[in-house]
Amino acid sequence: MSAEAPRRMEPPVSPVAEPFWAATRERRLVVQWCLDCDRPVFYPRDNCPLCLGTSLEWRDCTGEGSLYSFTVNHLSSNPTGGEGPFPVAIVELAEGFRMMSNVVNCPLEELRVDMALSVAWEELSDGRNYPVFEPRGGTA
Amino acid sequence: MSATSIRGASAIVGVADDASPTGQLELSGRALEASMIEQALSDAGLDIKDVDGVCHAGSSMQLAEYLGVHPRFTDSTMTGGSSFEVHVEHAAAAIAAGLADVVISVYASTPRGDRARAGGGGGRRGGPPPGMGPNPGLEWEMPAGIRLPMGAYALAATRHMAKYGTTAEQLAQVAVSTREWATMNPKARYQDPITIDDVLASPMQTSPLHLLDCCLVTDGAGAFVMTSAERAKSLAKSPAYVLGVGTCHDHSMISQMPDLTTTAGMISGPAAFSMAGIKAGDVDLLMGYDSFTITALLHLEDLGFCAKGEGGPFAEDGKLGPGGSLPMNTNGGGLSYTHPGMYGMFLLVEAVRQLRGECAQRQVPGAEIAVAHGSGGVLSCMSTIVLGTEAALS
């Protein structure tokens, strides 16, 4: 991570997502799991968006995934703290859900759709950590 | 209600729109809306006293109060840029079912004029409009620094390029063909031709989208009037009959889109075409929402003008421009004519004028069937309207 302080907009915590953000304090990535459909539910909700059921439990994720898509943003300030254009990504997690984040520790020209990624963590001001992703096995 | 009871039961009988090469309009707010409604009613040979149905993408109740109308059909559907296609769909069903006789819809937005009137400061950005409910994007997307809306479309474009080999040049061709049409629209914001190199040399916004891959931000306004097919026959202009309608949305946030390379147009398009009894090859004119070049390219695939993944090669020989086999966005589109925020109204207005033969230099000869395909949100809500002339009705 860059030495410069991150300038990230710190995510608000919705009540249903409290366990997600609590786990990030221990640098654990967790996801809701619908026990009826046997599938992940993300973003966190009170109901499974497939069956509307409420049998949802939190499970740990491997933190491994791939780069579903990305865009290099030339217009906004870099939330990860670096200078210049930065990648916004949709990451496909191994458990079968997608989340928006950033890819870090990867030169822009080495970004590739479907490349293997692992979760990394960026400290937020209140003790939470924001899940970002880096090329699997560390710096590309 | 069966599909056959909607097909041909109603028509768009009056239209109006306004925009300016300066990007700015004099009027704003309700005054601009009222002016559009008056022009659209006058275009139809109708009067405000005839109106018994009101659609608005904000509040149909507030608009009706302002106008002094007491509608028996009311629709405040707000699905972003496709709201007005959905209004046509709902109005067509309502008219067919006897719930309304004369329905209006109107849109006005003046981001440039508002900024100027406020003294040149920046306008409101981000955050949900009041009354829109919780916005999960604040928690799950905005912290990643995505620039919306363009970042969402950029994500779709990146995936499409990786999966299908679509090139930046092919995307740029959509902007080039659209600008060719804009050279023939005296109200268009930009009327000078551009090249693929111009697009690629314009500043990168959020990759792979360059500035000229992106729609404008301009003032603009428009309105339409619909009535029954029966009443339409006695009005001022040739009716543009509603032959088919279809709508589907499959996400609100881009990170929830099931497949970044396939839109809900795969549902709305075939539904509308099937109701109309047409195939893609029957379409004389496509007004396909072009918030970004990738948006229009996805419509070509999802509406069946070419196979999935073939949008790039399909666009690259210029068949979307003047003289091409599939004239698209003949008013110059959101890319070159106007884009005040929710552009779907302008798709309908141009489609109707083309079917009437009113488009002068840019007229598509003998246009009988036009498709207005709206896209709202971030590739979220697709709504497809098939319009046709009297000849297409039988």
Short mmCIF file of C-alpha atoms in Angstrom, two decimals:
data_model
loop_
_atom_site.label_atom_id
_atom_site.label_comp_id
_atom_site.label_asym_id
_atom_site.label_seq_id
_atom_site.Cartn_x
_atom_site.Cartn_y
_atom_site.Cartn_z
CA MET A 1 0.00 0.00 0.00
CA SER A 2 1.15 3.50 -0.77
CA ALA A 3 2.73 5.50 2.02
CA GLU A 4 0.36 8.35 1.31
CA ALA A 5 -2.82 8.29 3.36
CA PRO A 6 -5.83 6.82 1.57
CA ARG A 7 -8.51 9.31 0.56
CA ARG A 8 -11.29 6.81 0.44
CA MET A 9 -14.88 7.73 1.09
CA GLU A 10 -15.47 5.58 4.14
CA PRO A 11 -18.45 3.31 3.60
CA PRO A 12 -21.47 3.79 5.86
CA VAL A 13 -22.59 0.70 7.78
CA SER A 14 -26.14 -0.40 7.13
CA PRO A 15 -27.65 -2.37 10.04
CA VAL A 16 -27.86 -5.62 8.09
CA ALA A 17 -24.19 -5.35 7.09
CA GLU A 18 -22.79 -4.88 10.59
CA PRO A 19 -21.34 -8.44 10.69
CA PHE A 20 -19.59 -7.82 7.37
CA TRP A 21 -17.87 -4.69 8.62
CA ALA A 22 -17.17 -6.18 12.05
CA ALA A 23 -15.28 -9.06 10.39
CA THR A 24 -13.14 -6.61 8.48
CA ARG A 25 -11.70 -5.44 11.80
CA GLU A 26 -10.03 -8.87 11.90
CA ARG A 27 -9.30 -8.73 8.18
CA ARG A 28 -11.80 -11.45 7.46
CA LEU A 29 -13.99 -11.33 4.35
CA VAL A 30 -17.41 -12.78 5.08
CA VAL A 31 -20.56 -13.22 3.03
CA GLN A 32 -24.15 -14.08 3.78
CA TRP A 33 -25.22 -17.56 2.76
CA CYS A 34 -28.83 -18.57 2.05
CA LEU A 35 -29.28 -21.99 3.65
CA ASP A 36 -32.37 -22.72 1.54
CA CYS A 37 -30.80 -21.92 -1.83
CA ASP A 38 -27.24 -22.86 -0.80
CA ARG A 39 -25.79 -19.78 -2.42
CA PRO A 40 -24.09 -16.55 -1.37
CA VAL A 41 -26.00 -13.31 -0.97
CA PHE A 42 -24.17 -10.06 -1.60
CA TYR A 43 -24.65 -7.15 -0.90
CA PRO A 44 -25.99 -8.01 2.59
CA ARG A 45 -29.77 -8.13 2.87
CA ASP A 46 -32.50 -9.27 5.24
CA ASN A 47 -33.86 -11.58 2.56
CA CYS A 48 -32.34 -13.87 -0.04
CA PRO A 49 -32.98 -12.23 -3.42
CA LEU A 50 -33.78 -15.62 -4.94
CA CYS A 51 -36.27 -17.12 -2.46
CA LEU A 52 -36.97 -14.16 -0.12
CA GLY A 53 -36.12 -16.51 2.73
CA THR A 54 -34.49 -15.30 5.92
CA SER A 55 -32.31 -18.34 6.68
CA LEU A 56 -29.10 -16.45 6.13
CA GLU A 57 -25.82 -17.11 7.91
CA TRP A 58 -22.44 -15.43 7.67
CA ARG A 59 -19.59 -17.50 6.27
CA ASP A 60 -15.90 -16.85 5.83
CA CYS A 61 -14.63 -16.42 2.29
CA THR A 62 -11.30 -17.61 0.92
CA GLY A 63 -10.58 -14.09 -0.28
CA GLU A 64 -9.64 -15.46 -3.67
CA GLY A 65 -11.26 -14.36 -6.87
CA SER A 66 -10.77 -13.02 -10.35
CA LEU A 67 -11.08 -9.69 -12.12
CA TYR A 68 -14.55 -9.74 -13.71
CA SER A 69 -14.05 -6.28 -15.17
CA PHE A 70 -12.26 -3.01 -14.50
CA THR A 71 -12.09 0.60 -15.57
CA VAL A 72 -9.17 2.95 -15.04
CA ASN A 73 -10.65 6.16 -13.68
CA HIS A 74 -8.82 9.26 -14.91
CA LEU A 75 -11.26 11.74 -13.41
CA SER A 76 -11.53 11.16 -9.67
CA SER A 77 -9.01 11.32 -6.86
CA ASN A 78 -7.41 7.96 -6.11
CA PRO A 79 -9.13 6.41 -3.09
CA THR A 80 -6.15 4.16 -2.38
CA GLY A 81 -3.96 7.16 -1.78
CA GLY A 82 -1.72 7.06 -4.83
CA GLU A 83 -1.57 9.68 -7.54
CA GLY A 84 -3.13 9.57 -10.97
CA PRO A 85 -5.50 7.14 -12.68
CA PHE A 86 -6.57 4.11 -10.66
CA PRO A 87 -8.51 0.93 -11.36
CA VAL A 88 -12.08 0.42 -10.22
CA ALA A 89 -12.88 -3.27 -10.35
CA ILE A 90 -15.69 -5.74 -10.12
CA VAL A 91 -14.20 -8.83 -8.51
CA GLU A 92 -15.73 -12.27 -8.88
CA LEU A 93 -15.14 -14.13 -5.62
CA ALA A 94 -14.47 -17.86 -5.58
CA GLU A 95 -17.68 -18.35 -3.56
CA GLY A 96 -19.73 -17.09 -6.51
CA PHE A 97 -20.57 -13.46 -5.85
CA ARG A 98 -19.22 -10.16 -7.11
CA MET A 99 -18.19 -6.97 -5.36
CA MET A 100 -16.89 -3.62 -6.44
CA SER A 101 -13.46 -2.63 -5.16
CA ASN A 102 -10.01 -1.56 -6.33
CA VAL A 103 -7.01 -3.52 -7.56
CA VAL A 104 -3.80 -2.47 -5.78
CA ASN A 105 -0.14 -3.42 -6.17
CA CYS A 106 -0.56 -3.94 -9.91
CA PRO A 107 0.74 -1.70 -12.71
CA LEU A 108 -2.19 -0.46 -14.80
CA GLU A 109 -0.82 -2.04 -17.98
CA GLU A 110 -0.82 -5.46 -16.31
CA LEU A 111 -4.52 -5.44 -15.51
CA ARG A 112 -6.32 -8.22 -17.37
CA VAL A 113 -9.92 -9.35 -17.29
CA ASP A 114 -10.16 -12.71 -15.46
CA MET A 115 -6.71 -12.37 -13.81
CA ALA A 116 -6.41 -14.10 -10.42
CA LEU A 117 -6.75 -11.86 -7.36
CA SER A 118 -6.57 -12.15 -3.60
CA VAL A 119 -8.07 -9.88 -1.00
CA ALA A 120 -5.81 -7.33 0.67
CA TRP A 121 -6.86 -4.83 3.30
CA GLU A 122 -6.76 -1.09 3.65
CA GLU A 123 -7.26 0.50 7.06
CA LEU A 124 -10.22 2.77 7.57
CA SER A 125 -10.24 5.47 10.26
CA ASP A 126 -12.56 3.62 12.67
CA GLY A 127 -10.70 0.31 12.89
CA ARG A 128 -12.57 -1.29 10.03
CA ASN A 129 -10.63 -2.44 6.96
CA TYR A 130 -11.73 -1.97 3.38
CA PRO A 131 -11.30 -5.05 1.17
CA VAL A 132 -9.16 -4.30 -1.88
CA PHE A 133 -7.60 -6.88 -4.18
CA GLU A 134 -4.11 -7.57 -5.49
CA PRO A 135 -2.71 -10.02 -8.02
CA ARG A 136 -2.70 -13.46 -6.45
CA GLY A 137 0.68 -14.32 -4.98
CA GLY A 138 1.43 -10.66 -4.25
CA THR A 139 2.78 -7.96 -6.51
CA ALA A 140 2.51 -8.83 -10.20
CA MET B 1 -54.85 -8.50 -21.30
CA SER B 2 -53.52 -10.15 -24.41
CA ALA B 3 -50.73 -8.69 -26.48
CA THR B 4 -52.97 -8.35 -29.51
CA SER B 5 -55.18 -5.93 -27.63
CA ILE B 6 -52.27 -3.49 -27.23
CA ARG B 7 -50.87 -3.84 -30.75
CA GLY B 8 -52.20 -1.00 -32.87
CA ALA B 9 -54.75 0.11 -30.27
CA SER B 10 -53.07 3.46 -29.59
CA ALA B 11 -50.77 5.93 -31.28
CA ILE B 12 -48.43 8.78 -30.55
CA VAL B 13 -50.21 11.70 -32.16
CA GLY B 14 -48.26 14.72 -30.98
CA VAL B 15 -44.62 15.39 -30.20
CA ALA B 16 -42.35 18.28 -29.32
CA ASP B 17 -38.78 18.70 -28.26
CA ASP B 18 -36.25 21.44 -27.84
CA ALA B 19 -32.48 21.73 -27.52
CA SER B 20 -29.91 24.20 -28.77
CA PRO B 21 -26.43 24.24 -30.28
CA THR B 22 -25.47 26.39 -27.29
CA GLY B 23 -26.48 23.52 -25.02
CA GLN B 24 -28.70 25.93 -23.11
CA LEU B 25 -32.41 26.77 -23.15
CA GLU B 26 -34.13 29.95 -21.96
CA LEU B 27 -36.99 28.32 -20.08
CA SER B 28 -36.69 25.77 -17.30
CA GLY B 29 -38.78 23.77 -14.87
CA ARG B 30 -42.57 23.71 -15.17
CA ALA B 31 -42.57 26.60 -17.66
CA LEU B 32 -40.46 24.54 -20.04
CA GLU B 33 -42.61 21.46 -19.46
CA ALA B 34 -45.79 23.44 -20.08
CA SER B 35 -44.36 24.82 -23.29
CA MET B 36 -43.52 21.30 -24.49
CA ILE B 37 -46.98 20.01 -23.60
CA GLU B 38 -48.62 22.89 -25.41
CA GLN B 39 -46.51 22.28 -28.52
CA ALA B 40 -47.14 18.52 -28.49
CA LEU B 41 -50.89 19.01 -28.05
CA SER B 42 -50.94 21.60 -30.80
CA ASP B 43 -48.94 19.22 -33.03
CA ALA B 44 -51.74 16.69 -32.48
CA GLY B 45 -54.58 19.17 -32.91
CA LEU B 46 -55.64 18.59 -29.31
CA ASP B 47 -56.15 20.82 -26.29
CA ILE B 48 -55.15 20.51 -22.63
CA LYS B 49 -58.88 20.03 -21.86
CA ASP B 50 -58.74 16.76 -23.82
CA VAL B 51 -56.09 15.29 -21.52
CA ASP B 52 -57.23 12.65 -19.04
CA GLY B 53 -53.93 10.85 -18.49
CA VAL B 54 -50.65 12.26 -17.18
CA CYS B 55 -47.21 10.64 -17.02
CA HIS B 56 -44.13 12.16 -15.42
CA ALA B 57 -40.81 10.70 -14.30
CA GLY B 58 -40.98 12.83 -11.14
CA SER B 59 -44.49 13.33 -9.84
CA SER B 60 -47.48 13.10 -12.18
CA MET B 61 -49.57 14.43 -9.28
CA GLN B 62 -47.57 17.65 -8.98
CA LEU B 63 -47.46 18.12 -12.74
CA ALA B 64 -51.22 17.58 -13.10
CA GLU B 65 -51.92 20.08 -10.34
CA TYR B 66 -49.74 22.66 -12.08
CA LEU B 67 -51.54 22.05 -15.36
CA GLY B 68 -55.00 21.98 -13.80
CA VAL B 69 -55.65 18.50 -15.14
CA HIS B 70 -57.58 15.90 -13.13
CA PRO B 71 -56.35 12.73 -14.80
CA ARG B 72 -58.07 9.37 -14.45
CA PHE B 73 -54.83 7.67 -15.53
CA THR B 74 -51.64 8.65 -13.70
CA ASP B 75 -48.09 7.28 -13.95
CA SER B 76 -45.00 8.53 -12.11
CA THR B 77 -42.79 5.68 -13.26
CA MET B 78 -39.14 6.65 -12.91
CA THR B 79 -36.66 4.24 -14.47
CA GLY B 80 -34.07 6.83 -15.46
CA GLY B 81 -33.56 7.40 -19.17
CA SER B 82 -36.06 4.74 -20.20
CA SER B 83 -38.91 6.27 -18.16
CA PHE B 84 -40.61 7.67 -21.24
CA GLU B 85 -40.62 4.37 -23.11
CA VAL B 86 -42.22 2.83 -20.03
CA HIS B 87 -44.76 5.66 -20.06
CA VAL B 88 -45.66 4.75 -23.65
CA GLU B 89 -46.03 1.11 -22.64
CA HIS B 90 -48.28 1.90 -19.69
CA ALA B 91 -50.31 4.47 -21.62
CA ALA B 92 -50.78 2.01 -24.50
CA ALA B 93 -52.17 -0.56 -22.08
CA ALA B 94 -54.35 2.00 -20.32
CA ILE B 95 -55.80 3.32 -23.57
CA ALA B 96 -56.41 -0.20 -24.86
CA ALA B 97 -58.22 -1.03 -21.60
CA GLY B 98 -60.33 2.12 -21.70
CA LEU B 99 -58.72 3.71 -18.66
CA ALA B 100 -57.71 6.84 -20.54
CA ASP B 101 -58.31 8.58 -23.82
CA VAL B 102 -55.59 11.24 -24.17
CA VAL B 103 -52.32 10.75 -22.29
CA ILE B 104 -49.39 13.15 -22.09
CA SER B 105 -45.83 12.68 -20.90
CA VAL B 106 -43.27 15.45 -20.58
CA TYR B 107 -39.63 15.93 -19.64
CA ALA B 108 -37.48 18.99 -19.10
CA SER B 109 -34.01 19.24 -17.63
CA THR B 110 -31.65 22.19 -17.82
CA PRO B 111 -28.35 21.32 -16.13
CA ARG B 112 -26.44 24.00 -18.05
CA GLY B 113 -28.99 26.76 -17.59
CA ASP B 114 -29.36 25.86 -13.91
CA ARG B 115 -25.61 26.16 -13.41
CA ALA B 116 -25.52 29.51 -15.19
CA ARG B 117 -28.48 30.82 -13.17
CA ALA B 118 -26.83 29.66 -9.94
CA GLY B 119 -23.78 31.75 -10.77
CA GLY B 120 -21.58 29.18 -12.45
CA GLY B 121 -21.03 26.88 -9.47
CA GLY B 122 -21.17 23.10 -9.77
CA GLY B 123 -24.54 21.41 -9.76
CA ARG B 124 -25.69 18.77 -7.32
CA ARG B 125 -23.79 15.52 -7.77
CA GLY B 126 -24.27 12.07 -6.34
CA GLY B 127 -26.64 10.89 -3.65
CA PRO B 128 -30.20 9.82 -4.21
CA PRO B 129 -32.89 12.36 -5.02
CA PRO B 130 -35.19 12.96 -2.04
CA GLY B 131 -37.70 10.20 -1.48
CA MET B 132 -35.74 7.58 -3.40
CA GLY B 133 -35.08 5.35 -0.40
CA PRO B 134 -31.80 3.92 0.81
CA ASN B 135 -28.94 3.84 -1.64
CA PRO B 136 -26.77 0.74 -1.22
CA GLY B 137 -24.35 2.29 -3.70
CA LEU B 138 -23.02 4.54 -0.93
CA GLU B 139 -21.88 1.47 1.00
CA TRP B 140 -20.94 -0.94 -1.78
CA GLU B 141 -19.80 1.07 -4.80
CA MET B 142 -18.94 4.69 -4.15
CA PRO B 143 -16.07 3.94 -1.73
CA ALA B 144 -14.20 2.30 -4.64
CA GLY B 145 -14.10 5.69 -6.35
CA ILE B 146 -16.21 4.78 -9.36
CA ARG B 147 -17.25 7.76 -11.46
CA LEU B 148 -20.95 7.39 -12.19
CA PRO B 149 -22.62 6.92 -14.47
CA MET B 150 -19.75 6.57 -16.95
CA GLY B 151 -17.70 4.14 -14.85
CA ALA B 152 -20.51 1.61 -14.95
CA TYR B 153 -20.61 1.65 -18.75
CA ALA B 154 -16.82 1.49 -18.86
CA LEU B 155 -16.93 -1.72 -16.83
CA ALA B 156 -19.36 -3.18 -19.38
CA ALA B 157 -17.13 -2.05 -22.25
CA THR B 158 -13.97 -3.57 -20.75
CA ARG B 159 -15.66 -6.92 -20.28
CA HIS B 160 -17.15 -6.82 -23.78
CA MET B 161 -13.76 -6.04 -25.29
CA ALA B 162 -12.06 -8.85 -23.37
CA LYS B 163 -14.76 -11.40 -24.08
CA TYR B 164 -15.53 -10.60 -27.72
CA GLY B 165 -12.52 -8.72 -29.04
CA THR B 166 -14.46 -5.49 -29.49
CA THR B 167 -12.06 -2.65 -30.23
CA ALA B 168 -11.86 1.00 -29.26
CA GLU B 169 -12.10 1.82 -32.97
CA GLN B 170 -15.36 -0.08 -33.30
CA LEU B 171 -16.84 1.77 -30.32
CA ALA B 172 -15.58 5.05 -31.79
CA GLN B 173 -17.37 4.29 -35.06
CA VAL B 174 -20.69 4.50 -33.22
CA ALA B 175 -19.82 8.08 -32.23
CA VAL B 176 -18.64 8.88 -35.75
CA SER B 177 -21.82 7.57 -37.43
CA THR B 178 -23.98 9.36 -34.89
CA ARG B 179 -22.15 12.64 -35.54
CA GLU B 180 -22.81 12.21 -39.26
CA TRP B 181 -26.52 12.36 -38.47
CA ALA B 182 -26.01 15.37 -36.20
CA THR B 183 -24.55 17.36 -39.10
CA MET B 184 -28.12 17.35 -40.44
CA ASN B 185 -29.85 18.49 -37.25
CA PRO B 186 -29.67 22.28 -36.87
CA LYS B 187 -30.54 21.99 -33.17
CA ALA B 188 -27.72 19.56 -32.38
CA ARG B 189 -25.09 20.59 -29.88
CA TYR B 190 -22.29 19.38 -32.13
CA GLN B 191 -22.66 19.44 -35.91
CA ASP B 192 -19.10 19.12 -37.23
CA PRO B 193 -18.08 15.67 -38.50
CA ILE B 194 -15.55 13.68 -36.45
CA THR B 195 -13.26 10.77 -37.23
CA ILE B 196 -12.33 7.63 -35.33
CA ASP B 197 -8.97 9.26 -34.61
CA ASP B 198 -10.77 12.26 -33.09
CA VAL B 199 -12.60 9.95 -30.71
CA LEU B 200 -9.46 8.03 -29.75
CA ALA B 201 -7.52 11.27 -29.28
CA SER B 202 -10.16 12.80 -27.00
CA PRO B 203 -9.25 12.62 -23.31
CA MET B 204 -9.64 9.26 -21.60
CA GLN B 205 -12.38 9.54 -18.97
CA THR B 206 -12.61 6.15 -17.35
CA SER B 207 -11.12 3.48 -19.58
CA PRO B 208 -11.93 2.42 -22.20
CA LEU B 209 -14.28 5.39 -22.69
CA HIS B 210 -12.90 8.58 -24.22
CA LEU B 211 -14.67 11.91 -23.96
CA LEU B 212 -16.27 11.41 -27.39
CA ASP B 213 -17.54 7.97 -26.35
CA CYS B 214 -19.70 9.78 -23.80
CA CYS B 215 -23.01 11.59 -24.14
CA LEU B 216 -23.37 15.32 -23.72
CA VAL B 217 -24.64 17.29 -20.76
CA THR B 218 -27.08 19.82 -22.24
CA ASP B 219 -30.45 21.40 -21.60
CA GLY B 220 -33.32 19.70 -23.36
CA ALA B 221 -37.03 19.05 -23.16
CA GLY B 222 -39.76 17.15 -24.93
CA ALA B 223 -43.28 15.82 -24.73
CA PHE B 224 -45.60 13.37 -26.43
CA VAL B 225 -49.35 12.88 -26.66
CA MET B 226 -51.04 9.51 -27.13
CA THR B 227 -54.60 8.54 -27.87
CA SER B 228 -56.61 5.63 -29.21
CA ALA B 229 -56.06 4.46 -32.77
CA GLU B 230 -59.64 5.34 -33.52
CA ARG B 231 -59.37 8.95 -32.34
CA ALA B 232 -55.89 9.27 -33.88
CA LYS B 233 -57.37 8.98 -37.38
CA SER B 234 -59.14 12.33 -37.05
CA LEU B 235 -56.18 14.32 -35.71
CA ALA B 236 -53.72 16.70 -37.31
CA LYS B 237 -50.77 14.43 -38.19
CA SER B 238 -50.27 10.85 -39.34
CA PRO B 239 -50.40 8.62 -36.28
CA ALA B 240 -47.37 6.65 -35.15
CA TYR B 241 -49.10 3.50 -34.01
CA VAL B 242 -47.79 1.61 -30.99
CA LEU B 243 -47.22 -1.86 -32.39
CA GLY B 244 -45.22 -3.48 -29.62
CA VAL B 245 -43.96 -2.77 -26.13
CA GLY B 246 -41.65 -4.55 -23.70
CA THR B 247 -39.73 -3.67 -20.54
CA CYS B 248 -37.32 -5.43 -18.19
CA HIS B 249 -34.81 -4.39 -15.56
CA ASP B 250 -32.30 -6.77 -14.04
CA HIS B 251 -30.32 -4.63 -11.55
CA SER B 252 -29.93 -1.15 -10.20
CA MET B 253 -26.22 -1.02 -9.25
CA ILE B 254 -23.74 -2.03 -11.94
CA SER B 255 -22.00 -4.49 -9.59
CA GLN B 256 -25.32 -6.40 -9.43
CA MET B 257 -25.75 -6.71 -13.20
CA PRO B 258 -26.00 -10.44 -13.94
CA ASP B 259 -23.79 -10.26 -17.06
CA LEU B 260 -22.00 -7.03 -17.95
CA THR B 261 -22.18 -7.85 -21.67
CA THR B 262 -25.91 -8.67 -21.84
CA THR B 263 -28.70 -6.26 -20.98
CA ALA B 264 -32.35 -6.77 -20.11
CA GLY B 265 -32.98 -5.71 -23.71
CA MET B 266 -32.71 -9.46 -24.37
CA ILE B 267 -36.13 -9.64 -22.69
CA SER B 268 -37.74 -6.31 -23.59
CA GLY B 269 -36.71 -6.39 -27.26
CA PRO B 270 -38.06 -9.80 -28.26
CA ALA B 271 -41.23 -9.12 -26.25
CA ALA B 272 -41.86 -5.89 -28.15
CA PHE B 273 -40.90 -7.34 -31.54
CA SER B 274 -43.10 -10.38 -30.99
CA MET B 275 -46.09 -8.23 -30.03
CA ALA B 276 -45.51 -6.09 -33.11
CA GLY B 277 -45.12 -9.15 -35.30
CA ILE B 278 -41.78 -7.97 -36.66
CA LYS B 279 -38.20 -9.17 -36.93
CA ALA B 280 -35.05 -7.08 -36.62
CA GLY B 281 -34.78 -7.03 -40.41
CA ASP B 282 -38.13 -5.21 -40.66
CA VAL B 283 -36.88 -2.20 -38.68
CA ASP B 284 -36.27 0.89 -40.82
CA LEU B 285 -34.88 3.03 -38.04
CA LEU B 286 -33.42 2.33 -34.60
CA MET B 287 -33.46 4.99 -31.93
CA GLY B 288 -31.21 3.19 -29.46
CA TYR B 289 -30.30 5.03 -26.29
CA ASP B 290 -26.68 6.15 -26.64
CA SER B 291 -25.56 7.38 -23.25
CA PHE B 292 -22.18 5.96 -24.28
CA THR B 293 -20.97 4.21 -27.41
CA ILE B 294 -21.01 0.84 -25.61
CA THR B 295 -24.67 1.37 -24.68
CA ALA B 296 -25.74 1.56 -28.33
CA LEU B 297 -23.51 -1.34 -29.28
CA LEU B 298 -25.14 -3.58 -26.65
CA HIS B 299 -28.60 -2.67 -27.99
CA LEU B 300 -27.60 -3.85 -31.48
CA GLU B 301 -26.82 -7.28 -30.07
CA ASP B 302 -29.59 -7.60 -27.52
CA LEU B 303 -32.34 -6.50 -29.92
CA GLY B 304 -31.11 -9.07 -32.44
CA PHE B 305 -29.67 -6.84 -35.17
CA CYS B 306 -26.54 -8.95 -34.87
CA ALA B 307 -25.37 -11.89 -32.76
CA LYS B 308 -24.08 -11.47 -29.21
CA GLY B 309 -20.51 -10.24 -29.40
CA GLU B 310 -20.83 -9.08 -33.01
CA GLY B 311 -21.79 -5.47 -32.25
CA GLY B 312 -18.29 -4.17 -32.96
CA PRO B 313 -17.92 -5.64 -36.46
CA PHE B 314 -21.58 -4.74 -37.15
CA ALA B 315 -20.95 -1.05 -36.42
CA GLU B 316 -17.57 -0.71 -38.05
CA ASP B 317 -18.59 -0.36 -41.71
CA GLY B 318 -20.79 2.66 -41.06
CA LYS B 319 -24.13 0.94 -41.60
CA LEU B 320 -25.56 2.97 -38.67
CA GLY B 321 -24.97 6.30 -40.40
CA PRO B 322 -26.69 8.13 -43.26
CA GLY B 323 -27.25 5.81 -46.21
CA GLY B 324 -26.49 2.76 -44.07
CA SER B 325 -28.65 -0.33 -43.79
CA LEU B 326 -29.65 0.39 -40.18
CA PRO B 327 -30.05 4.13 -39.61
CA MET B 328 -29.52 4.68 -35.88
CA ASN B 329 -30.06 7.82 -33.82
CA THR B 330 -30.85 10.05 -36.75
CA ASN B 331 -31.27 13.16 -34.59
CA GLY B 332 -27.62 12.93 -33.59
CA GLY B 333 -28.34 11.01 -30.41
CA GLY B 334 -27.29 11.61 -26.86
CA LEU B 335 -23.73 11.68 -28.18
CA SER B 336 -24.17 14.74 -30.43
CA TYR B 337 -27.73 16.15 -30.31
CA THR B 338 -28.64 16.57 -26.65
CA HIS B 339 -28.52 14.68 -23.38
CA PRO B 340 -30.15 16.44 -20.44
CA GLY B 341 -29.96 13.39 -18.14
CA MET B 342 -32.91 11.21 -19.12
CA TYR B 343 -32.79 11.08 -22.89
CA GLY B 344 -35.52 8.53 -23.67
CA MET B 345 -38.06 11.23 -24.60
CA PHE B 346 -35.96 12.29 -27.59
CA LEU B 347 -35.85 8.73 -28.95
CA LEU B 348 -39.64 8.75 -29.22
CA VAL B 349 -39.93 12.25 -30.68
CA GLU B 350 -37.45 11.50 -33.47
CA ALA B 351 -39.00 8.10 -34.21
CA VAL B 352 -42.42 9.71 -34.64
CA ARG B 353 -41.07 12.48 -36.88
CA GLN B 354 -39.24 9.97 -39.07
CA LEU B 355 -42.41 7.91 -39.51
CA ARG B 356 -44.27 11.08 -40.50
CA GLY B 357 -41.55 12.02 -42.99
CA GLU B 358 -40.80 15.32 -41.25
CA CYS B 359 -37.04 15.00 -40.92
CA ALA B 360 -35.96 16.97 -43.99
CA GLN B 361 -32.31 16.37 -44.84
CA ARG B 362 -31.91 13.48 -42.42
CA GLN B 363 -35.17 11.77 -43.37
CA VAL B 364 -34.89 8.00 -43.73
CA PRO B 365 -36.72 7.38 -47.02
CA GLY B 366 -39.92 5.40 -46.63
CA ALA B 367 -39.55 4.70 -42.90
CA GLU B 368 -42.50 2.55 -41.83
CA ILE B 369 -41.25 0.85 -38.67
CA ALA B 370 -39.16 2.58 -36.00
CA VAL B 371 -37.90 1.23 -32.71
CA ALA B 372 -37.29 3.45 -29.68
CA HIS B 373 -35.21 1.53 -27.17
CA GLY B 374 -34.66 3.27 -23.85
CA SER B 375 -31.98 2.42 -21.31
CA GLY B 376 -32.28 3.70 -17.76
CA GLY B 377 -30.09 3.61 -14.69
CA VAL B 378 -26.73 2.01 -15.49
CA LEU B 379 -27.78 -0.42 -18.25
CA SER B 380 -30.52 -1.30 -15.75
CA CYS B 381 -34.00 -0.77 -17.18
CA MET B 382 -34.55 -1.47 -20.86
CA SER B 383 -37.82 -0.55 -22.50
CA THR B 384 -38.53 -1.20 -26.17
CA ILE B 385 -41.27 0.51 -28.16
CA VAL B 386 -42.08 -0.47 -31.75
CA LEU B 387 -43.85 2.27 -33.66
CA GLY B 388 -45.27 2.04 -37.16
CA THR B 389 -47.16 3.95 -39.82
CA GLU B 390 -50.64 3.09 -41.06
CA ALA B 391 -48.97 0.82 -43.66
CA ALA B 392 -47.20 -1.13 -40.91
CA LEU B 393 -50.43 -1.55 -38.95
CA SER B 394 -52.01 -4.15 -41.20
#
